[in-house]
Coordinates of C-alpha atoms and ligand atoms in Angstrom, one line a residue:
Chain D
X1 CA 156.4 112.5 40.9
X2 CA 154.1 115.5 41.8
X3 CA 155.2 118.2 44.2
X4 CA 153.4 120.9 46.0
X5 CA 155.2 123.7 46.5
X6 CA 156.7 124.2 50.2
X7 CA 154.3 126.5 51.1
X8 CA 150.9 124.1 50.7
X9 CA 152.5 121.6 52.7
X10 CA 151.3 121.2 55.6
X11 CA 154.9 120.6 57.4
X12 CA 153.1 120.1 60.9
X13 CA 155.3 119.9 64.2
X14 CA 158.7 118.2 63.7
X15 CA 158.5 115.9 66.3
X16 CA 161.0 116.7 68.9
X17 CA 161.6 113.2 70.2
X18 CA 162.5 110.4 67.9
X19 CA 159.2 108.3 67.6
X20 CA 160.8 105.1 67.7
X21 CA 162.3 106.1 71.0
X22 CA 159.2 106.7 72.7
X23 CA 158.0 103.2 71.9
X24 CA 161.9 102.1 73.1
X25 CA 160.7 103.7 76.4
X26 CA 157.5 101.8 76.0
X27 CA 158.7 98.5 75.3
X28 CA 161.0 98.7 78.6
X29 CA 158.5 99.8 81.3
X30 CA 155.6 97.5 79.6
X31 CA 158.4 94.8 80.3
X32 CA 159.2 96.4 84.2
X33 CA 155.3 96.5 85.0
X34 CA 155.4 92.7 83.3
X35 CA 157.9 91.7 85.8
X36 CA 156.3 93.2 88.5
X37 CA 153.0 91.0 87.3
X38 CA 154.9 88.3 87.5
X39 CA 155.8 88.6 91.2
X40 CA 152.6 90.3 91.7
X41 CA 150.0 87.6 90.9
X42 CA 152.3 84.5 92.8
X43 CA 151.7 86.8 95.8
X44 CA 148.4 86.7 95.1
X45 CA 147.4 83.3 95.5
X46 CA 149.2 83.2 99.2
X47 CA 144.8 84.3 99.5
X48 CA 144.5 80.5 99.2
X49 CA 146.8 79.3 101.7
X50 CA 144.9 81.2 104.8
X51 CA 144.4 84.3 105.9
X52 CA 147.3 84.1 108.7
X53 CA 149.5 83.1 105.4
X54 CA 149.0 86.1 103.4
X55 CA 148.9 88.5 106.3
X56 CA 151.7 87.8 107.6
X57 CA 153.2 88.1 103.5
X58 CA 152.0 91.5 103.3
X59 CA 154.0 91.9 106.3
X60 CA 156.5 90.4 104.8
X61 CA 156.5 92.6 101.7
X62 CA 156.8 95.9 103.8
X63 CA 160.3 94.2 106.0
X64 CA 162.1 92.5 104.1
X65 CA 165.7 93.2 104.0
X66 CA 165.3 93.4 107.9
X67 CA 168.2 94.3 109.7
X68 CA 170.1 95.1 106.3
X69 CA 168.5 98.4 105.4
X70 CA 165.2 99.2 107.2
X71 CA 161.7 98.5 106.7
X72 CA 159.8 99.7 103.9
X73 CA 162.9 100.3 102.2
X74 CA 162.2 97.3 99.0
X75 CA 159.1 98.4 99.0
X76 CA 159.8 102.1 98.4
X77 CA 162.5 100.8 95.9
X78 CA 160.1 98.5 94.2
X79 CA 157.0 101.6 94.4
X80 CA 159.8 104.5 93.1
X81 CA 160.8 102.3 89.5
X82 CA 157.0 101.3 89.5
X83 CA 156.2 104.9 88.8
X84 CA 158.0 105.8 86.6
X85 CA 157.9 102.7 84.6
X86 CA 154.1 104.2 84.7
X87 CA 154.8 107.5 84.4
X88 CA 157.2 106.8 81.3
X89 CA 155.2 104.7 79.7
X90 CA 151.7 107.1 80.0
X91 CA 154.2 109.1 78.4
X92 CA 155.1 107.6 75.0
X93 CA 152.0 106.1 74.6
X94 CA 150.4 109.1 75.4
X95 CA 152.7 111.1 73.3
X96 CA 152.4 108.8 70.7
X97 CA 149.0 109.3 70.0
X98 CA 148.9 113.1 69.9
X99 CA 151.7 112.2 66.9
X100 CA 149.3 109.8 65.1
X101 CA 146.7 112.2 65.3
X102 CA 148.5 115.1 63.6
X103 CA 149.4 112.0 61.5
X104 CA 145.8 111.7 59.7
X105 CA 144.2 115.2 60.7
X106 CA 141.1 114.2 58.1
X107 CA 139.7 110.8 58.5
X108 CA 138.5 108.4 56.1
X109 CA 134.7 108.5 54.4
X110 CA 134.8 104.3 53.8
X111 CA 137.7 102.5 56.4
X112 CA 138.1 99.1 56.7
X113 CA 140.5 96.9 58.7
X114 CA 141.8 94.4 57.2
X115 CA 144.8 92.5 59.8
X116 CA 144.1 94.6 63.2
X117 CA 143.9 92.6 66.1
X118 CA 140.8 93.8 68.4
X119 CA 143.6 94.1 71.2
X120 CA 146.3 96.4 68.9
X121 CA 142.7 98.6 68.4
X122 CA 142.0 99.0 72.5
X123 CA 145.5 99.7 73.2
X124 CA 144.9 103.5 73.5
X125 CA 141.3 103.4 75.5
X126 CA 142.3 100.4 77.2
X127 CA 145.6 101.2 78.6
X128 CA 143.3 104.7 79.9
X129 CA 141.3 102.4 81.8
X130 CA 143.7 100.3 83.1
X131 CA 145.2 103.1 84.3
X132 CA 142.4 104.2 86.4
X133 CA 142.0 100.5 87.8
X134 CA 145.3 100.7 89.0
X135 CA 144.7 103.8 90.5
X136 CA 141.5 102.8 92.6
X137 CA 143.6 99.3 93.3
X138 CA 145.5 100.6 95.1
X139 CA 143.7 103.5 96.8
X140 CA 140.8 100.1 97.3
X141 CA 143.1 97.4 98.9
X142 CA 147.2 98.8 99.6
X143 CA 145.5 102.2 101.1
X144 CA 141.8 100.5 101.9
X145 CA 140.4 104.3 101.0
X146 CA 137.8 103.6 99.4
X147 CA 137.9 99.7 100.6
X148 CA 134.0 98.8 102.4
X149 CA 136.8 97.0 105.3
X150 CA 139.7 100.2 105.0
X151 CA 141.0 99.6 108.6
X152 CA 141.2 95.9 108.5
X153 CA 143.5 93.2 107.5
X154 CA 144.2 93.2 104.3
X155 CA 142.0 90.0 103.5
X156 CA 140.2 91.1 105.2
X157 CA 140.4 94.0 102.8
X158 CA 140.1 92.2 100.1
X159 CA 137.4 89.6 101.1
X160 CA 135.2 92.8 101.2
X161 CA 136.3 94.1 98.3
X162 CA 135.6 91.4 96.5
X163 CA 132.4 90.8 97.5
X164 CA 130.5 93.6 95.8
X165 CA 129.8 92.5 92.5
X166 CA 130.5 96.0 91.4
X167 CA 134.0 96.3 92.8
X168 CA 134.5 92.4 90.9
X169 CA 133.5 93.6 88.0
X170 CA 135.1 96.5 87.3
X171 CA 138.5 93.8 88.5
X172 CA 137.4 91.1 86.2
X173 CA 136.7 94.1 83.2
X174 CA 140.5 95.7 83.8
X175 CA 142.1 93.1 83.8
X176 CA 140.6 91.2 81.2
X177 CA 141.5 95.1 78.7
X178 CA 144.6 94.0 80.5
X179 CA 145.1 90.9 79.0
X180 CA 144.6 91.8 75.7
X181 CA 146.9 94.7 76.3
X182 CA 149.7 92.3 77.0
X183 CA 149.2 90.0 74.2
X184 CA 149.3 93.0 71.5
X185 CA 152.0 94.9 74.0
X186 CA 154.4 91.4 74.1
X187 CA 154.8 91.1 69.9
X188 CA 154.7 95.3 70.2
X189 CA 157.7 95.0 72.4
X190 CA 159.5 92.3 70.5
X191 CA 159.6 94.7 67.5
X192 CA 160.1 97.4 69.3
X193 CA 163.3 96.1 70.5
X194 CA 164.4 94.3 67.3
X195 CA 164.1 91.0 68.1
X196 CA 161.3 89.7 65.2
X197 CA 161.4 88.3 62.0
X198 CA 159.6 85.7 59.9
X199 CA 160.6 83.0 61.8
X200 CA 160.0 83.5 65.0
X201 CA 157.2 85.4 64.9
X202 CA 154.5 83.1 65.4
X203 CA 156.1 81.9 68.6
X204 CA 156.7 85.5 69.6
X205 CA 152.2 85.4 69.3
X206 CA 151.7 82.6 70.6
X207 CA 153.4 83.1 73.7
X208 CA 151.7 86.9 74.1
X209 CA 148.7 84.6 73.8
X210 CA 149.8 81.8 76.4
X211 CA 152.1 84.4 79.0
X212 CA 149.0 86.7 79.3
X213 CA 145.5 84.0 78.9
X214 CA 148.0 82.3 82.0
X215 CA 148.9 86.3 84.1
X216 CA 145.4 87.2 83.9
X217 CA 143.7 83.4 85.2
X218 CA 145.6 83.4 87.6
X219 CA 144.8 87.2 89.2
X220 CA 140.5 86.4 88.2
X221 CA 141.0 83.2 90.5
X222 CA 141.1 85.3 93.5
X223 CA 138.1 87.2 93.0
X224 CA 135.9 84.2 91.8
X225 CA 136.9 82.4 94.4
X226 CA 135.3 85.3 96.8
X227 CA 132.3 85.1 94.9
X228 CA 132.5 81.6 94.6
X229 CA 132.6 81.6 98.9
X230 CA 136.2 79.4 98.3
X231 CA 137.9 82.2 100.3
X232 CA 136.0 84.0 102.8
Chain A
X1 CA 124.0 113.4 37.4
X2 CA 123.8 109.6 35.0
X3 CA 127.0 108.6 33.5
X4 CA 126.4 105.4 30.5
X5 CA 128.3 104.4 28.1
X6 CA 127.0 103.9 24.5
X7 CA 128.1 100.1 24.1
X8 CA 129.9 101.0 20.0
X9 CA 132.4 102.9 22.3
X10 CA 133.4 100.0 25.1
X11 CA 137.0 99.1 25.5
X12 CA 136.3 95.6 26.6
X13 CA 137.2 93.8 24.1
X14 CA 137.0 90.3 24.0
X15 CA 134.3 90.5 26.3
X16 CA 131.7 92.8 25.2
X17 CA 128.9 90.7 24.4
X18 CA 129.1 90.1 28.0
X19 CA 126.4 92.7 30.0
X20 CA 128.6 95.2 31.5
X21 CA 128.5 96.0 35.7
X22 CA 126.2 99.5 37.1
X23 CA 128.6 100.5 39.3
X24 CA 127.5 103.9 41.9
X25 CA 130.4 105.3 42.4
X26 CA 130.7 108.0 45.2
X27 CA 134.3 109.5 44.8
X28 CA 136.2 112.2 46.8
X29 CA 137.2 115.4 44.4
X30 CA 138.3 118.2 46.3
X31 CA 139.8 121.7 44.1
X32 CA 143.3 121.8 45.3
X33 CA 145.3 121.6 48.6
X34 CA 143.2 124.3 50.6
X35 CA 139.9 123.8 50.5
X36 CA 137.4 121.0 51.8
X37 CA 136.6 118.4 49.7
X38 CA 133.6 116.0 49.3
X39 CA 132.3 112.3 48.3
X40 CA 130.0 113.1 44.8
X41 CA 127.6 110.0 44.0
X42 CA 128.0 108.8 39.8
X43 CA 126.8 106.0 38.6
X44 CA 128.7 104.3 35.8
X45 CA 126.8 101.3 33.9
X46 CA 127.8 98.3 31.6
X47 CA 131.7 98.1 33.4
X48 CA 133.3 94.9 31.3
X49 CA 134.3 92.6 34.4
X50 CA 137.7 92.7 32.5
X51 CA 138.5 96.3 33.0
X52 CA 141.3 97.6 35.2
X53 CA 139.9 99.8 38.1
X54 CA 142.0 103.1 36.2
X55 CA 140.5 101.8 33.0
X56 CA 136.7 102.3 34.3
X57 CA 137.5 105.2 36.0
X58 CA 139.3 106.3 32.3
X59 CA 135.6 105.8 31.0
X60 CA 134.1 108.1 33.7
X61 CA 136.5 110.5 32.6
X62 CA 135.8 110.8 29.0
X63 CA 132.3 111.2 30.0
X64 CA 132.6 113.8 31.7
X65 CA 135.3 115.8 29.8
X66 CA 131.8 115.0 26.9
X67 CA 129.4 116.4 29.6
X68 CA 131.5 119.7 30.1
X69 CA 132.7 118.3 33.6
X70 CA 135.6 117.9 35.3
X71 CA 137.5 114.9 35.3
X72 CA 138.4 112.9 38.7
X73 CA 142.3 114.0 38.9
X74 CA 143.8 110.5 40.3
X75 CA 147.9 109.2 39.6
X76 CA 148.9 106.9 37.6
X77 CA 152.2 106.0 35.2
X78 CA 153.0 102.5 34.3
X79 CA 149.9 100.9 34.4
X80 CA 152.1 97.6 35.0
X81 CA 152.0 97.3 39.0
X82 CA 155.3 98.7 39.2
X83 CA 155.5 102.4 39.5
X84 CA 153.5 102.8 43.0
X85 CA 151.6 106.0 41.9
X86 CA 148.0 104.8 41.4
X87 CA 147.2 104.6 44.8
X88 CA 143.8 105.3 45.6
X89 CA 141.6 104.0 48.7
X90 CA 138.6 102.2 47.7
X91 CA 135.9 100.9 50.1
X92 CA 138.2 101.5 52.7
X93 CA 141.3 99.5 51.4
X94 CA 144.5 100.8 49.8
X95 CA 145.0 99.9 46.3
X96 CA 140.9 98.4 47.0
X97 CA 140.1 94.9 47.4
X98 CA 143.0 92.5 46.6
X99 CA 146.8 92.4 47.9
X100 CA 147.7 94.6 44.4
X101 CA 148.1 98.1 42.6
X102 CA 145.6 100.1 41.7
X103 CA 146.0 99.6 38.1
X104 CA 146.1 96.0 38.6
X105 CA 142.6 95.5 40.4
X106 CA 139.9 94.4 37.9
X107 CA 136.6 94.7 37.9
X108 CA 136.1 91.0 38.4
X109 CA 136.2 92.3 42.0
X110 CA 133.4 93.6 42.0
X111 CA 129.5 92.8 41.2
X112 CA 126.8 94.5 39.4
X113 CA 125.2 97.2 41.7
X114 CA 127.9 97.8 43.6
X115 CA 128.8 100.5 45.3
X116 CA 132.7 101.7 45.3
X117 CA 133.8 104.5 47.5
X118 CA 136.9 106.6 46.5
X119 CA 139.0 108.7 48.9
X120 CA 142.9 109.6 48.1
X121 CA 145.2 108.2 50.5
X122 CA 144.9 110.4 54.0
X123 CA 147.9 111.8 56.1
X124 CA 149.2 114.5 56.6
X125 CA 152.2 114.2 54.9
X126 CA 150.6 113.1 51.8
X127 CA 148.7 116.6 50.8
X128 CA 145.6 116.3 48.5
X129 CA 146.8 118.3 44.9
X130 CA 143.3 117.9 43.4
X131 CA 140.7 114.7 43.7
X132 CA 142.4 111.4 44.5
X133 CA 146.2 112.6 43.7
X134 CA 148.3 113.5 46.9
X135 CA 151.8 114.5 47.0
X136 CA 154.0 111.4 47.6
X137 CA 157.1 113.5 48.1
X138 CA 157.4 113.5 51.5
X139 CA 158.7 109.5 50.9
X140 CA 161.4 110.8 48.4
X141 CA 162.4 113.3 51.1
X142 CA 163.0 110.0 53.7
X143 CA 165.1 108.4 50.6
X144 CA 166.5 111.6 50.2
X145 CA 167.7 111.8 54.3
X146 CA 170.1 108.1 54.2
X147 CA 168.1 105.6 51.2
X148 CA 171.3 105.6 49.1
X149 CA 175.0 103.9 48.8
X150 CA 177.6 106.2 47.5
X151 CA 179.3 104.6 45.7
X152 CA 182.0 105.9 43.1
X153 CA 181.1 106.4 39.3
X154 CA 182.6 104.3 36.8
X155 CA 182.9 100.7 35.0
X156 CA 179.8 98.5 37.0
X157 CA 181.9 95.4 38.9
X158 CA 181.3 92.0 38.2
X159 CA 178.1 91.5 39.9
X160 CA 180.0 88.2 41.3
X161 CA 182.2 90.9 42.7
X162 CA 180.8 91.1 46.1
X163 CA 179.6 87.7 47.3
X164 CA 176.5 88.4 49.2
X165 CA 175.0 85.6 50.8
X166 CA 172.0 84.0 50.1
X167 CA 169.4 84.7 52.6
X168 CA 171.0 87.8 53.1
X169 CA 170.2 88.5 49.2
X170 CA 166.9 86.9 49.3
X171 CA 165.9 89.0 52.3
X172 CA 167.2 92.6 50.6
X173 CA 165.4 91.7 47.2
X174 CA 162.2 91.7 49.5
X175 CA 163.2 94.5 50.9
X176 CA 163.8 96.3 47.4
X177 CA 160.7 95.3 45.7
X178 CA 158.8 98.3 47.6
X179 CA 157.9 100.8 45.1
X180 CA 157.0 103.8 47.2
X181 CA 153.1 103.7 46.7
X182 CA 152.1 105.0 50.3
X183 CA 149.6 102.1 50.8
X184 CA 150.9 101.4 53.7
X185 CA 150.6 104.9 55.3
X186 CA 146.8 104.7 54.2
X187 CA 146.6 101.9 55.6
X188 CA 147.9 102.7 59.0
X189 CA 146.0 104.0 61.7
X190 CA 148.8 105.7 62.4
X191 CA 149.9 106.6 59.0
X192 CA 152.9 105.6 60.0
X193 CA 155.5 104.9 57.3
X194 CA 157.4 102.3 59.5
X195 CA 157.1 100.1 56.2
X196 CA 158.3 102.0 53.9
X197 CA 161.1 103.4 55.4
X198 CA 162.3 100.3 57.3
X199 CA 162.1 98.1 53.4
X200 CA 165.0 100.5 52.2
X201 CA 166.5 99.5 55.5
X202 CA 166.6 96.6 55.4
X203 CA 167.4 96.8 51.6
X204 CA 170.8 98.9 51.6
X205 CA 172.1 96.9 55.4
X206 CA 172.0 93.9 54.1
X207 CA 174.2 94.1 51.3
X208 CA 177.7 94.5 51.9
X209 CA 177.7 98.0 50.1
X210 CA 175.8 99.3 52.3
X211 CA 177.4 99.0 55.9
X212 CA 179.9 102.1 55.6
X213 CA 176.2 103.9 56.2
X214 CA 174.3 101.7 57.9
X215 CA 173.9 103.5 60.9
X216 CA 173.7 107.2 59.8
X217 CA 170.9 106.0 57.6
X218 CA 168.1 104.7 59.6
X219 CA 168.9 107.3 62.6
X220 CA 168.9 110.1 58.9
X221 CA 165.7 108.5 58.0
X222 CA 163.4 107.7 61.3
X223 CA 164.4 111.5 61.8
X224 CA 163.4 112.5 58.5
X225 CA 159.8 110.9 58.5
X226 CA 159.0 111.9 61.6
X227 CA 159.6 115.2 60.1
X228 CA 157.4 114.7 57.7
X229 CA 155.4 114.3 59.6
X230 CA 154.1 110.4 59.6
X231 CA 152.9 108.7 62.9
X232 CA 154.6 106.5 64.8
X233 CA 154.5 102.3 64.3
X234 CA 152.6 100.7 66.6
X235 CA 153.2 97.0 65.6
X236 CA 149.6 97.1 64.7
X237 CA 149.9 95.4 60.5
X238 CA 147.8 97.0 58.5
X239 CA 150.5 98.4 56.3
X240 CA 151.7 94.8 55.3
X241 CA 148.7 93.5 54.6
X242 CA 148.2 96.4 52.2
X243 CA 151.3 96.1 51.3
X244 CA 151.1 95.6 46.9
X245 CA 154.4 93.6 47.6
X246 CA 154.0 91.9 50.8
X247 CA 156.5 93.7 52.5
X248 CA 156.6 91.7 56.0
X249 CA 156.8 93.2 59.7
X250 CA 160.3 91.5 60.2
X251 CA 161.2 94.4 58.0
X252 CA 160.3 97.1 61.2
X253 CA 161.5 94.9 63.6
X254 CA 164.9 95.1 61.6
X255 CA 165.3 98.6 61.0
X256 CA 164.2 99.0 64.8
X257 CA 167.4 96.7 65.5
X258 CA 169.9 99.0 63.2
X259 CA 168.1 101.9 65.2
X260 CA 169.2 100.9 69.0
X261 CA 172.4 100.1 67.5
X262 CA 173.4 103.1 65.6
X263 CA 171.5 105.4 68.6
X264 CA 174.1 102.7 71.2
X265 CA 177.1 103.4 68.7
X266 CA 176.8 106.7 68.9
X267 CA 175.0 108.1 65.3
X268 CA 173.3 111.4 65.8
X269 CA 170.3 112.8 62.7
X270 CA 171.5 115.7 60.7
X271 CA 169.6 118.6 61.8
Ligands
HEM301 C1 150.7 97.1 84.0 C2 150.1 97.9 83.4 C3 151.1 97.9 81.9 C4 151.7 97.2 81.5 C5 152.2 95.7 82.2 C6 151.7 97.4 79.9 C7 153.1 96.8 79.0 C8 153.1 97.3 77.6 C9 154.0 96.8 77.1 C10 154.9 95.4 77.5 C11 153.6 97.1 75.3 C12 154.5 97.0 74.1 C13 155.4 98.0 74.0 C14 155.7 98.1 72.8 O1 155.6 98.9 71.7 O2 157.1 98.4 72.0 C15 152.9 98.5 76.3 C16 152.6 99.3 74.5 C17 151.4 100.5 74.9 N1 150.8 100.5 75.9 FE1 151.3 99.7 78.2 N2 151.0 98.9 79.4 C18 150.9 98.9 81.4 C19 150.3 99.9 80.9 C20 149.4 101.2 80.3 C21 148.8 101.7 80.2 C22 148.7 102.8 82.0 C23 148.7 103.0 79.6 C24 147.9 103.7 79.6 C25 147.3 104.6 78.2 C26 149.0 101.8 78.2 C27 149.2 102.3 77.1 C28 149.8 101.7 76.3 C29 149.9 101.9 74.2 C30 149.3 103.0 73.9 C31 151.3 101.1 74.1 C32 151.1 101.0 72.6 C33 150.1 100.0 71.9 C34 151.3 100.0 70.2 O3 152.2 99.1 70.7 O4 150.5 99.3 70.4 N3 149.8 100.9 79.1 N4 152.4 98.5 77.7
SF4_302 S1 156.5 99.4 51.3 FE1 155.0 98.3 50.2 S2 152.8 100.2 50.6 FE2 154.5 101.1 51.3 S3 154.9 102.4 50.0 FE3 156.3 100.0 49.9 S4 155.6 98.7 47.8 FE4 153.8 100.6 48.7
FES303 S1 149.9 102.9 37.6 FE1 152.5 102.2 37.9 S2 151.8 100.5 40.0 FE2 150.0 100.9 39.2

């Protein structure tokens, strides 16, 4: 094999952290967020039980565990875990993104994708959009900062937000991107954690598609119900 | 520049009565690793569909030499699909439109009048030596970092002295068919060498002889591929689809599994 002398070799900055370790951080933090999303979608469906029920659910989240622990304890713990997960996930994503950029500084003049899915291609920018969505979503429905009806009850804030078509459109777009993110993410995490093999590959991918579809459909049910006046 | 092959010098043999194809090639020309390269257009006429892609490039080079031009540098050795030297990017696909090596790709896969783009593998770990030839010694260094079994020399043991379950020997053999061509790196959007490394980790990790060094092997090989400047794997699957030997994605999962086990067992890469 031909060898260029080491002076000519562009030896890049050695990766400081093992690239597989970064993937494991991504997989574990992704799964933590995923479990939260499952709880979140179930909670959202309370909206169909009416204003009272939804608002008291929102109250319950804040007071659960009382009197054993002060109110807001459980919620604060969940928030800290999620913040750590988001930061870790984002750190690993950006770090691998930069590593990939360094690994191919000169692009192909012609490059054809043979096998990659649309979902796998949109992980990075899709992830960034999802992150922006999460920030907006918290300002909209948790703090009420950007909500047209910010001081109202949780239920009324939700209805106010989704009565605005732009806000609904952003919500729908971000959720579809999130669904694709999870479709590739679930498969990728299975690989990263070393749990895939030829026999399981089909099952893992079928599960990833079914799971993401059901989850996102669950999330989309709420804005569409507001849009069509089923919830007001 | 127009390059026309005269009929009497045809290498096509049996197909010489058939009318050959006229092709436009756009080939990456780069003098050495330090300068910038560019695509240069060449016309090649009367190409037999029975030629291999490399034979077609040979025809072009013969004419370039006769014209006093610099022939296109490309790597090759066995020309029978086993050495892994001949990788180039053809129309944006590693080794071209068929899942095989460039030397085993035949011109019948193209049509008369086609324009074909030919580029080198692109990865900072694979510096271009000249034109289409790249230095893939980074893959050798990954192997040197752990892709071996340290056995005492002496007479070879009997083949059946150490029993290996059929399932394992089949999977190990499949992984061992990797020829180190680098198509996986070339095709990967992250320029990751994960499929290559995973094939070797799987091959040796499934054999009884590979067990003593199994943990050290995986941590050192992964550390070396990071050090060489390859990208990280995001399980996209372009590698396996481009691999002339069909090395499967399950090998990557097996590498990850071994790596996590090794790290838990306290194995750390040599610095
Ligand atoms: C609710 C939010 C999110 C969830 C539930 C989630 C979940 C996941 C999961 C399970 C994985 C697979 C991990 C692996 O490959 O081993 C993943 C990968 C990834 N995530 Fe997220 N993620 C979320 C938000 C984000 C955000 C905000 C970004 C911002 C950039 C992001 C970027 C990525 C990237 C780049 C990958 C790697 C893609 C790949 O393996 O091909 N994710 N995510
Ligand atoms: S895994 Fe396949 S594509 Fe990669 S170096 Fe080996 S033979 Fe080539
Ligand atoms: S020249 Fe040996 S594999 Fe193509």
